Coordinates of C-alpha atoms and ligand atoms in Angstrom, one line a residue:
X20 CA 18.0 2.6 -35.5
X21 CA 16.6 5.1 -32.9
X22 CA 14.6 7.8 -34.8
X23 CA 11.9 7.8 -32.6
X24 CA 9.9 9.8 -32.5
X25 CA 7.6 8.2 -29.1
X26 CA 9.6 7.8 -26.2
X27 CA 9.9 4.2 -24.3
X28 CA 10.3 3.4 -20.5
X29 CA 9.9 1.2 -18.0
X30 CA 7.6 -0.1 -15.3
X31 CA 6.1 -1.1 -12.7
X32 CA 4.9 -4.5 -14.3
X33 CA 8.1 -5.4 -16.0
X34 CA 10.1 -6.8 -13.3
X35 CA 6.9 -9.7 -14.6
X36 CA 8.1 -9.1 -17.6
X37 CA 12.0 -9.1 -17.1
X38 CA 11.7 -12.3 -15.2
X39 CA 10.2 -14.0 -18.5
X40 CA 12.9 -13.0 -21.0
X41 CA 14.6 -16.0 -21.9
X42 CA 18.6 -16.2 -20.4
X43 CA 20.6 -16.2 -23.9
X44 CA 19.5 -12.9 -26.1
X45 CA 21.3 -14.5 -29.3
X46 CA 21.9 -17.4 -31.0
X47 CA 25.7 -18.5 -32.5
X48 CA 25.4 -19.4 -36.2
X49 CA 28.7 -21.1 -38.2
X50 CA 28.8 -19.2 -41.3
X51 CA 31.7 -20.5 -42.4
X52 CA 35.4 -22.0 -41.4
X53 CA 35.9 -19.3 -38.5
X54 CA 33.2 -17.7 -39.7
X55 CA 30.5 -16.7 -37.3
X56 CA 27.4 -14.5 -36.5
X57 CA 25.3 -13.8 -33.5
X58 CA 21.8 -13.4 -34.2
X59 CA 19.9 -11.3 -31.9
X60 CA 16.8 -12.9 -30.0
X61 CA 15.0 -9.5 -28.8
X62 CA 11.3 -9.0 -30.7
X63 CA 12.2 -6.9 -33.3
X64 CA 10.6 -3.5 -31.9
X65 CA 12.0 0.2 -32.0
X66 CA 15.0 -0.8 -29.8
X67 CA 17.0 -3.3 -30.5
X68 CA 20.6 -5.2 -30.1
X69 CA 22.8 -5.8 -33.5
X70 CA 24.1 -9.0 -35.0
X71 CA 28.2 -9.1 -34.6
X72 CA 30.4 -11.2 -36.6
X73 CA 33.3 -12.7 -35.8
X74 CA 36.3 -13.7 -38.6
X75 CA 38.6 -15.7 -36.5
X76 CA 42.5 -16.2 -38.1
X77 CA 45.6 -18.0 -37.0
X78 CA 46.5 -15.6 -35.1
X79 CA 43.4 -13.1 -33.8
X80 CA 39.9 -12.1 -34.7
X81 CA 38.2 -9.3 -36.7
X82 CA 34.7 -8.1 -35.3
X83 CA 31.4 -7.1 -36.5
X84 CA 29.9 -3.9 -34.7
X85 CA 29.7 -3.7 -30.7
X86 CA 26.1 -3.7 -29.1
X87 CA 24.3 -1.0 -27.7
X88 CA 25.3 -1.6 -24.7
X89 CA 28.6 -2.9 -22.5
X90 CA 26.9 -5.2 -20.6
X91 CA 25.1 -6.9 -23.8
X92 CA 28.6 -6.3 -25.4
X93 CA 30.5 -8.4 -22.5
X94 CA 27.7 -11.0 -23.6
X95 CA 29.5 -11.3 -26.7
X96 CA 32.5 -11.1 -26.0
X97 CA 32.3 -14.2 -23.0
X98 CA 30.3 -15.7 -26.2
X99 CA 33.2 -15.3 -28.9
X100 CA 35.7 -16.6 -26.0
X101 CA 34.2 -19.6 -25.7
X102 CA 34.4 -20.1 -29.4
X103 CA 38.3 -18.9 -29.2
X104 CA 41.1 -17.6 -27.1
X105 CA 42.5 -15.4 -29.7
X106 CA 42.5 -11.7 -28.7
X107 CA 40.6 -9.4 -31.0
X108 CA 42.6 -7.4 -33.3
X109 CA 40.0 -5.1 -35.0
X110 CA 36.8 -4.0 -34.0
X111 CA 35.0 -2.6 -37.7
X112 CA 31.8 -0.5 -36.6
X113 CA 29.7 -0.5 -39.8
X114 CA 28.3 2.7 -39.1
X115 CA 28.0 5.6 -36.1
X116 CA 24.8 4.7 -34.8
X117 CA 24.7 3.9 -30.6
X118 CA 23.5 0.3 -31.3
X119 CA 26.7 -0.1 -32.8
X120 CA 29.1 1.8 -31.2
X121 CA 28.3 1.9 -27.5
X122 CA 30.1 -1.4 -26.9
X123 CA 33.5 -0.3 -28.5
X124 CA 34.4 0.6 -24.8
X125 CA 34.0 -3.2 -23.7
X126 CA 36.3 -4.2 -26.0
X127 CA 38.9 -2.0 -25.4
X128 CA 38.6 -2.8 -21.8
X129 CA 38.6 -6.5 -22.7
X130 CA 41.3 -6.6 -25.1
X131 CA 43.5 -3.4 -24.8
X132 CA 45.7 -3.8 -28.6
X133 CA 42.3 -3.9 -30.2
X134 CA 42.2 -1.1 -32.9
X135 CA 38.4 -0.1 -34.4
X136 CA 38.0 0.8 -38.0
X137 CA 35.1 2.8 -38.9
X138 CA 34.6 5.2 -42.5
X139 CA 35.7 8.4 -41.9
X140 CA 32.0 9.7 -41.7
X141 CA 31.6 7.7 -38.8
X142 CA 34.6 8.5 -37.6
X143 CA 34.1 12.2 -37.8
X144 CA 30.1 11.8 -36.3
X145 CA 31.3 9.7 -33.5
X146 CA 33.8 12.8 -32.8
X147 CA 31.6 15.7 -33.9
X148 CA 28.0 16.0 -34.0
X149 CA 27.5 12.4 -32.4
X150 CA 27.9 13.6 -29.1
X151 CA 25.5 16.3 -29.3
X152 CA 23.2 13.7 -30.6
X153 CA 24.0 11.6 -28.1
X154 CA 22.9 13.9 -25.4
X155 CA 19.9 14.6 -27.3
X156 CA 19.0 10.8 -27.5
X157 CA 19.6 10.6 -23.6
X158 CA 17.4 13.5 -22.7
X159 CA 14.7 12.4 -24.7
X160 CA 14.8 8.6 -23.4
X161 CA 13.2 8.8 -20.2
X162 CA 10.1 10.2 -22.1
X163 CA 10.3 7.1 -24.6
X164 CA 10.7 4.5 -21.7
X165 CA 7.5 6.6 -20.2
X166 CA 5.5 5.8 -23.2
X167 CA 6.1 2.3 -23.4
X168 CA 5.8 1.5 -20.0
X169 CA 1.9 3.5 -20.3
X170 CA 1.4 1.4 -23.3
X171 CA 2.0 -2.0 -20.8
X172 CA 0.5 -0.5 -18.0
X173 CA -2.4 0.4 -20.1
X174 CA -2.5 -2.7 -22.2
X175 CA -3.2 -0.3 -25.4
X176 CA -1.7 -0.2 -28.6
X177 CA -0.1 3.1 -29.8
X178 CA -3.1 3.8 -31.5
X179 CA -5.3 3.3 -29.0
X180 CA -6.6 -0.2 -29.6
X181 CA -6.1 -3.5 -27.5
X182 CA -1.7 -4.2 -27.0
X183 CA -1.2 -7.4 -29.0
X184 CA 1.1 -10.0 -27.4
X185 CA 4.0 -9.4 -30.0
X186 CA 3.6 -5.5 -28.9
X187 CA 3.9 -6.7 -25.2
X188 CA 6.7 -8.3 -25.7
X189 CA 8.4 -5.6 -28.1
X190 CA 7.7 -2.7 -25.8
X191 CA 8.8 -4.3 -22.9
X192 CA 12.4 -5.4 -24.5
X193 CA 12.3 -1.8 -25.7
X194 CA 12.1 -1.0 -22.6
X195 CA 14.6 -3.0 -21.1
X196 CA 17.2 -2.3 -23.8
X197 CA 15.8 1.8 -23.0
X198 CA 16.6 1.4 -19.6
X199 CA 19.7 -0.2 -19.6
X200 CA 21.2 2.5 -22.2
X201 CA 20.6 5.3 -19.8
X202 CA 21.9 3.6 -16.8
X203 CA 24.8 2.9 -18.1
X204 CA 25.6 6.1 -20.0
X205 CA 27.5 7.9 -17.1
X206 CA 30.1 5.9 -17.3
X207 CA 30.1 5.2 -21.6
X208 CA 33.6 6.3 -23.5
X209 CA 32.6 6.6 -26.9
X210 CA 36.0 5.0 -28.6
X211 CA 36.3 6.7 -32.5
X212 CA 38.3 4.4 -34.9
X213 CA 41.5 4.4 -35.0
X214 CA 41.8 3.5 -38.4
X215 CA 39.8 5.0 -41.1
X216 CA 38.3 4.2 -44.2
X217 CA 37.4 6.7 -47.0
X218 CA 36.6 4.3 -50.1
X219 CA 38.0 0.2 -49.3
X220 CA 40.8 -1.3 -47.4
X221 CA 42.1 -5.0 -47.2
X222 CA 42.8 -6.9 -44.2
X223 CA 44.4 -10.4 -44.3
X224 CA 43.9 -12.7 -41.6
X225 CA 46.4 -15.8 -42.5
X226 CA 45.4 -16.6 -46.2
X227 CA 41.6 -15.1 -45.0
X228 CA 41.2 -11.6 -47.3
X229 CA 38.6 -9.4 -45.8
X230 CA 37.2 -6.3 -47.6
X231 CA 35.9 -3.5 -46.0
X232 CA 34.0 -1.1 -48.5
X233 CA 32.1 1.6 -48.6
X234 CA 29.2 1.6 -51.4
X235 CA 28.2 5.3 -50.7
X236 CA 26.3 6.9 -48.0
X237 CA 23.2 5.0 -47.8
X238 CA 21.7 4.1 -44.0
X239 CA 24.0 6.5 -43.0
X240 CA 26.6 8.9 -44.1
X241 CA 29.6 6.1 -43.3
X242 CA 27.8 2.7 -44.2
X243 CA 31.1 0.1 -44.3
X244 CA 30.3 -3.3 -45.3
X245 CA 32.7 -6.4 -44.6
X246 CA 32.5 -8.3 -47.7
X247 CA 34.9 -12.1 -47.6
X248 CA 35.1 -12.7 -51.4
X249 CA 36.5 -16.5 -51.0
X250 CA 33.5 -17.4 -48.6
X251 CA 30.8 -14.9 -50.4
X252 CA 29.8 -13.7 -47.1
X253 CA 29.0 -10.0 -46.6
X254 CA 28.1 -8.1 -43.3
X255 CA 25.9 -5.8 -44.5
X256 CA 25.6 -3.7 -41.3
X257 CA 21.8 -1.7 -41.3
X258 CA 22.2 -1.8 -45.1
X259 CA 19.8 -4.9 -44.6
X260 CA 17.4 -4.7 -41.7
X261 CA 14.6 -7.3 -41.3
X262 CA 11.5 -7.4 -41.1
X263 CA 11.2 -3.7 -41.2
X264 CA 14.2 -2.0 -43.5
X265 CA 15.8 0.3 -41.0
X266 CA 15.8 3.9 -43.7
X267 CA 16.1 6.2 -40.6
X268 CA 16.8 10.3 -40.4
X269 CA 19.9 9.8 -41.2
X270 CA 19.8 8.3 -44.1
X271 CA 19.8 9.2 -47.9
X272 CA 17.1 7.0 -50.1
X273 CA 18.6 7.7 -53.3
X274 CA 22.0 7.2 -52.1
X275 CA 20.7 3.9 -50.1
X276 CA 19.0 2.4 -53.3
X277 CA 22.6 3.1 -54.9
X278 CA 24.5 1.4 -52.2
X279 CA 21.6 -1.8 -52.5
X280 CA 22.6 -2.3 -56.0
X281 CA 26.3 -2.3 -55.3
X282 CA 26.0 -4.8 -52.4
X283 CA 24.0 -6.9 -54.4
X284 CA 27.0 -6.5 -56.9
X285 CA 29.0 -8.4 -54.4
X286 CA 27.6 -11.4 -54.9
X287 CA 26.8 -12.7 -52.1
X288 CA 25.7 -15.8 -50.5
X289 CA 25.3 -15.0 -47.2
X290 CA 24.0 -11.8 -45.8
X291 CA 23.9 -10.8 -42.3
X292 CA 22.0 -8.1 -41.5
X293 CA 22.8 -5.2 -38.9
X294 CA 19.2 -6.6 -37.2
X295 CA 17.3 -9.4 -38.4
X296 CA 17.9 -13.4 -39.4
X297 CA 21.1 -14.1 -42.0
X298 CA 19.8 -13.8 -45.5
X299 CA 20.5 -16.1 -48.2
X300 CA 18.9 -14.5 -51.1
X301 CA 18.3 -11.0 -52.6
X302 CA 14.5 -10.9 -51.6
X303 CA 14.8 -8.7 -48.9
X304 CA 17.7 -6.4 -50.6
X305 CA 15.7 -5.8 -53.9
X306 CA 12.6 -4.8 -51.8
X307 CA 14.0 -2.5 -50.0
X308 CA 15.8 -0.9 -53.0
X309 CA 12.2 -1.0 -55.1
X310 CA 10.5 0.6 -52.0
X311 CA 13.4 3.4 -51.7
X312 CA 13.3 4.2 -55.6
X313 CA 9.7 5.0 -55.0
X314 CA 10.2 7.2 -52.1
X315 CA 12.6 9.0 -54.3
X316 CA 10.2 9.3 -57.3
X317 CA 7.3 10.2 -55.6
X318 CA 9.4 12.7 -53.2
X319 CA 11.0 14.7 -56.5
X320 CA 7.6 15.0 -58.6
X321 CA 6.3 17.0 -55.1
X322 CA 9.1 18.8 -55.1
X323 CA 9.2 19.8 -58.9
X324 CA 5.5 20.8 -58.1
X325 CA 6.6 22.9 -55.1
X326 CA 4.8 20.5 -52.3
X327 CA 5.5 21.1 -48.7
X328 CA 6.8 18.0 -46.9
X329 CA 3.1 17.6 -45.6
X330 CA 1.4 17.6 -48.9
X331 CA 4.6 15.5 -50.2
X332 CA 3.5 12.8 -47.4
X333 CA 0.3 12.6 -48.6
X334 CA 0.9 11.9 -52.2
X335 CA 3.8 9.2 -51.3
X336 CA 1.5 6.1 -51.0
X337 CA 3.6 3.4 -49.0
X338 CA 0.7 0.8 -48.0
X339 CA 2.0 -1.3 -50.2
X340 CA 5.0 -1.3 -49.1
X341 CA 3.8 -1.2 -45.5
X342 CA 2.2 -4.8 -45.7
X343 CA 5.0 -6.1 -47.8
X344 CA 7.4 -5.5 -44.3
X345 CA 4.8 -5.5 -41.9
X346 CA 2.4 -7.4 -42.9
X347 CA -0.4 -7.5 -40.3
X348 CA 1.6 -6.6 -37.6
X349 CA 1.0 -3.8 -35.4
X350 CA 4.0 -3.7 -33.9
X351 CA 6.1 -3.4 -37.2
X352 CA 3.1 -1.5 -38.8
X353 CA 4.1 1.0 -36.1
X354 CA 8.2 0.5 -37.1
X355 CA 7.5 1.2 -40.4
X356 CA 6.0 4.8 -39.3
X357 CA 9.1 5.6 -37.2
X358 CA 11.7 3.8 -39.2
X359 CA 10.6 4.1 -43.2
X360 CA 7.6 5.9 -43.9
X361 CA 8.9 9.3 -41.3
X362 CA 12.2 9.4 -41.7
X363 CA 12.7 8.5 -45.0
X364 CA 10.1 11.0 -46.8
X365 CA 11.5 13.7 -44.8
X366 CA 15.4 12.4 -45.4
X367 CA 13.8 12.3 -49.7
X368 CA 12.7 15.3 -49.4
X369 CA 15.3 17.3 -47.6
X370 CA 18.3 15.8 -50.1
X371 CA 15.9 16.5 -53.2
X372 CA 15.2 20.2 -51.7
X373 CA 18.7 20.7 -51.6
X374 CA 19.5 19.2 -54.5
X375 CA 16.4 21.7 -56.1
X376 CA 17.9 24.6 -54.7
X377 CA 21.9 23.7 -55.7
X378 CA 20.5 23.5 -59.1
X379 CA 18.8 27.0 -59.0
X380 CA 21.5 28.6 -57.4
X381 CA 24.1 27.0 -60.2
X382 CA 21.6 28.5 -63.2
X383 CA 21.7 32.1 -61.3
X384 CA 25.1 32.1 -62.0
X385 CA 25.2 30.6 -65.0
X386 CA 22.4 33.3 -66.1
X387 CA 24.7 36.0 -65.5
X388 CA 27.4 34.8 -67.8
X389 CA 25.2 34.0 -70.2
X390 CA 23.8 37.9 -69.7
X391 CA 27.2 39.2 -69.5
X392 CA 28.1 37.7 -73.0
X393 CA 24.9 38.9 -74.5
X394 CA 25.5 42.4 -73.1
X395 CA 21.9 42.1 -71.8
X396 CA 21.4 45.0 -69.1
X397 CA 17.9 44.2 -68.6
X398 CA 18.8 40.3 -67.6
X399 CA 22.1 40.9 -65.4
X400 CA 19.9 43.3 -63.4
X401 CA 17.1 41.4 -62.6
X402 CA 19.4 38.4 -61.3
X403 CA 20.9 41.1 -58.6
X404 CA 19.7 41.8 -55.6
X405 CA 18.9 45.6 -55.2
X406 CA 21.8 46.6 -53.1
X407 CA 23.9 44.0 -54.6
X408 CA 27.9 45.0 -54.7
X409 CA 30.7 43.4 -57.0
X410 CA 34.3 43.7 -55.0
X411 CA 37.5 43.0 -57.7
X412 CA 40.4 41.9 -56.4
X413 CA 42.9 43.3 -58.7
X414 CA 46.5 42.8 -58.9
X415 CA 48.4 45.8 -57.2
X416 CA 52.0 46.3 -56.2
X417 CA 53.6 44.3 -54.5
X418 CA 51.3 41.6 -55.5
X419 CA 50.1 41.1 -52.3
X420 CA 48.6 44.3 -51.9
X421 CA 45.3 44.2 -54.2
X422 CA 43.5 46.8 -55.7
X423 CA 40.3 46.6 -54.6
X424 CA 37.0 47.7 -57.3
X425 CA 33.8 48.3 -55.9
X426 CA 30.7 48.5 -57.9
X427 CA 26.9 48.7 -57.4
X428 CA 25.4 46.0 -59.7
X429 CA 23.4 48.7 -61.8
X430 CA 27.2 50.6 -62.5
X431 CA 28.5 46.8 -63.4
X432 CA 25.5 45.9 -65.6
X433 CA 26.0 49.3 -67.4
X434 CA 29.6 49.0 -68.2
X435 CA 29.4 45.9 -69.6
X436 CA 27.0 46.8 -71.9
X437 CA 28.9 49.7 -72.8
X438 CA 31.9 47.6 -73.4
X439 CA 33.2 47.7 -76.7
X440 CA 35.6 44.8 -76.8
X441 CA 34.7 41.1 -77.7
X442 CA 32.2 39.2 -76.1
X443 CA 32.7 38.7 -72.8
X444 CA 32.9 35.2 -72.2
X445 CA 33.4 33.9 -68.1
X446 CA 33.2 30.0 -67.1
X447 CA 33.3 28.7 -63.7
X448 CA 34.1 25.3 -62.9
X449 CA 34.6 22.8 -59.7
X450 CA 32.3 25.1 -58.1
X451 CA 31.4 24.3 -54.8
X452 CA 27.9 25.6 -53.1
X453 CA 26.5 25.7 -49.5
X454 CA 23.4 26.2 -48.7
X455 CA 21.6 27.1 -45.9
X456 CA 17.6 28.2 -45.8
X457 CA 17.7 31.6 -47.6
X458 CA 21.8 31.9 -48.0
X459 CA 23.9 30.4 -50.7
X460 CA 27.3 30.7 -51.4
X461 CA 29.2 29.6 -54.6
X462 CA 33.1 29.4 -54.6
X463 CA 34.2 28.5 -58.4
X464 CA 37.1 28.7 -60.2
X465 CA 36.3 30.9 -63.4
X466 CA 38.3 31.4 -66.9
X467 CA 37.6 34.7 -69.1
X468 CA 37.6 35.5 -72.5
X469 CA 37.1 38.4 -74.8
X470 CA 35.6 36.4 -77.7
X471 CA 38.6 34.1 -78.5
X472 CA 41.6 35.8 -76.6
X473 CA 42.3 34.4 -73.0
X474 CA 42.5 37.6 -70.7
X475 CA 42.5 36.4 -67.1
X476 CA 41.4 33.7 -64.6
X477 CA 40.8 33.5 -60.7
X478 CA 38.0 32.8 -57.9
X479 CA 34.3 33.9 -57.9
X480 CA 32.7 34.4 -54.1
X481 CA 28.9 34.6 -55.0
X482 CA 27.0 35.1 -51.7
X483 CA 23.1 34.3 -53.0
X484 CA 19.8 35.6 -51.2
X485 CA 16.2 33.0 -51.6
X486 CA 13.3 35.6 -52.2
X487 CA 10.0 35.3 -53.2
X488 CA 11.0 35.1 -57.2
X489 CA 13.7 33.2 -56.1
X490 CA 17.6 33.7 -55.7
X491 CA 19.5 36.9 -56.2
X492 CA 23.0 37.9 -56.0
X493 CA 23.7 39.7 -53.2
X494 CA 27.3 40.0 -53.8
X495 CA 29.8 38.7 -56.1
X496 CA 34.0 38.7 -55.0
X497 CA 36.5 37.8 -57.8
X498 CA 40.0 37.6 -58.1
X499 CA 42.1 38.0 -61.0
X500 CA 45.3 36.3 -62.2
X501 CA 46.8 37.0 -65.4
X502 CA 49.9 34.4 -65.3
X503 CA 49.5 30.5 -64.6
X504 CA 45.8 29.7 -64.6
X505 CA 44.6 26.8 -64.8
X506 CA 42.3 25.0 -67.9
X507 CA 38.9 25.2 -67.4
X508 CA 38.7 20.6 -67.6
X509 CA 36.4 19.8 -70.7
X510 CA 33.0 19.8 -69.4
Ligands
ZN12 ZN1 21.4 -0.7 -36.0

């Protein structure tokens, strides 16, 4: 959750409102033998708590995701020790999101052995850029509490029009949830795992096995699910999000629909969601992935065209899709804004820019083998930049003393052409490319032949420049080995 782009906050009329909220904010449900989930009782609005599970063993329990909050975390933790006395062994964190992370600190206060397992995405968010984000997620709250508490105050809708009682009741647990977030942040540890996971791991729990897998990037870079095969359960984490799917900035639609269709591979009979009631069917799950497969079409035909974001927005027609989550609702009409139809189109669009571009940038290259086989002056020319340079790394002696060639592209072109020998014949492989607005660089392993005969292999450094008729070389770095390369792998 949390890509919001209004701000929420709270006010003078909610202490009203506080002293209505009902005392327990979840509900226990029995899943299974030892088997249970919490199911959250805040309206589902822009902020909200997530479901935990709780695997208890002979010996010790494995958890679901902390809240977003210690305090509501404690709540669950006072919850799950009235169910058992076991300690907790691991916390699992299904993804790097604050609703589902904040709490890790409770537990390790609570239970000091306890050991969190997260994907290494996660993992390396919750470490890296998380804390940035963080910070930016705090500084921006007070503004978001500000708006919802004017929305109550007002009694007005986002858009202007009467507040409906679900949206009273929605804004003000936003704003409660808000509010308690930024009090409590001064003293918040994040706690990273301490055990990652890059594809699947096991854990056994008496004769209990529980899988923890990652079916590819989809909510977020690091989406774990915790699947029990024996008792078809699955803890989905935000992979499933109800009513409103929660896409989000972070996420990657293709990727997400991907990761739908593996989950659904599980075979489940039990889904908990990250937010929302436990599902026991697929309607939710095929919906979503329907609804992302569309973003994704409609996203790549605008950008095959050429379409800005904005013009892409207009063209991607989600009312359908809009009524089939949030039916009448303005209060989930208004989640579906910040939580699909927003962030998703933009998170479409940005990986099918990139993916544009890496494609571009690989045929530029590819162009200038293809030139430099056909001898083709005239084509190598016109895929350089004017003042492009070509740096050779040859082998001097000793061999770690290289002769270095420098060429202007025009001189390069030239000789090649001039070249009498065989075709020239260079392939690159396992390249890797970067991006970055107008700046590409492509690192590739290359073989090259004169016609038949192997002559040499190495590394190409092709530093890229986006102009107006599209990307140029602006520099290309090689090296050159004559002994031990490597096969170019069967393409
Ligand atoms: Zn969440």
């Amino acid at each position: 959750m949390r890509s919001m782009r209004v701000g929420l906050a709270i006010c003078c009329m909610l202490p009203a409102l506080l002293g209505a909220q009902p005392r327990a904010r979840f509900d226990i449900e029995r899943l299974a033998d030892g088997v249970y989930t919490t199911v959250r009782r805040e309206p589902a609005s822009l902020f909200f708590e997530p479901n935990s599970v709780f695997i208890i063993g002979p010996r010790d329990v494995i958890v679901v995701d902390a809240q977003f909050s210690l305090e509501t975390t404690r709540e669950v933790i006072a919850a799950l020790r009235r169910l058992t006395d076991k300690p907790v062994r691991w916390v699992v964190n299904t993804h790097a999101h604050d609703d589902h992370i904040t709490g890790n600190q409770a537990y390790r206060d609570a239970y000091p052995e306890v050991q969190f397992i997260a994907h290494r995405a996660t993992r390396d968010t919750m470490v890296g850029v998380g804390a940035q984000k963080r910070a930016e997620f705090l500084a921006s709250l007070p503004g978001t509490i500000g708006f919802f508490r004017k929305l109550l105050a007002d009694g007005k809708s986002p858009d202007g029009s009467p507040i409906t009682a679900e949206e009273r009741a929605g804004f003000a647990s936003d704003s409660v949830l808000g509010t308690r977030f930024l009090a409590e942040a001064p003293g918040v540890h994040l706690v990273p795992a301490d055990i990652v996971v890059d594809d699947r791991i096991e854990l056994r729990q008496g004769g209990r096995v529980i899988e923890l897998r990652h079916l590819g990037g989809g909510h977020s870079a690091g989406d774990l699910v915790v699947w029990l095969p024996a008792e078809r359960i699955v803890a989905a984490g935000d992979l499933v999000g109800l009513p409103v799917p929660l896409v989000g900035s972070t996420s990657h639609p293709a990727a997400f629909a991907d990761a739908l269709v593996r989950l659904r591979g599980l075979g489940a009979a039990v889904v908990v969601p990250g937010h929302g009631p436990v599902q026991r069917d697929e309607r939710q799950i095929v919906a979503v992935e329907e609804m992302l497969r569309a973003i994704v079409s409609g996203v790549e035909r605008g950008v095959a065209r050429g379409d800005s974001l904005a013009a892409v927005r207009r063209t991607v027609d989600l009312t359908r899709w809009r009524d089939r989550f949030a039916g009448e609702s303005k209060l989930q009409r208004f989640a579906f804004a910040n939580y699909v139809a927003d962030p998703a189109v933009a998170a479409a669009f940005a990986d099918a820019t990139a993916a544009s571009a890496e494609h571009e940038v690989r045929a530029v290259v590819q162009r200038l083998f293809d030139a430099m086989r056909a001898k083709d002056t005239a084509a190598m020319r016109a895929l350089f930049d004017q003042d492009a340079k070509l740096v050779g790394m040859r082998p001097g002696r000793p061999a770690d003393a290289p002769v270095v060639q420098r060429l202007t592209a025009a001189d390069f072109a030239a000789f090649v052409a001039r070249d009498t020998r065989a075709p020239w014949i260079e392939r690159a492989w396992d390249a890797e490319v970067r991006i970055s607005g107008s700046l590409a660089t492509v690192w590739a392993a290359y073989d090259f032949h004169f016609g038949e005969t192997f002559s040499h292999c190495g590394v190409d450094a092709v530093q890229l420049l986006r102009t107006a008729q599209g990307w140029r070389i602006m520099s290309i770095a090689d090296t050159f080995v004559r002994e031990g390369c490597p096969q170019r792998p069967p393409p």
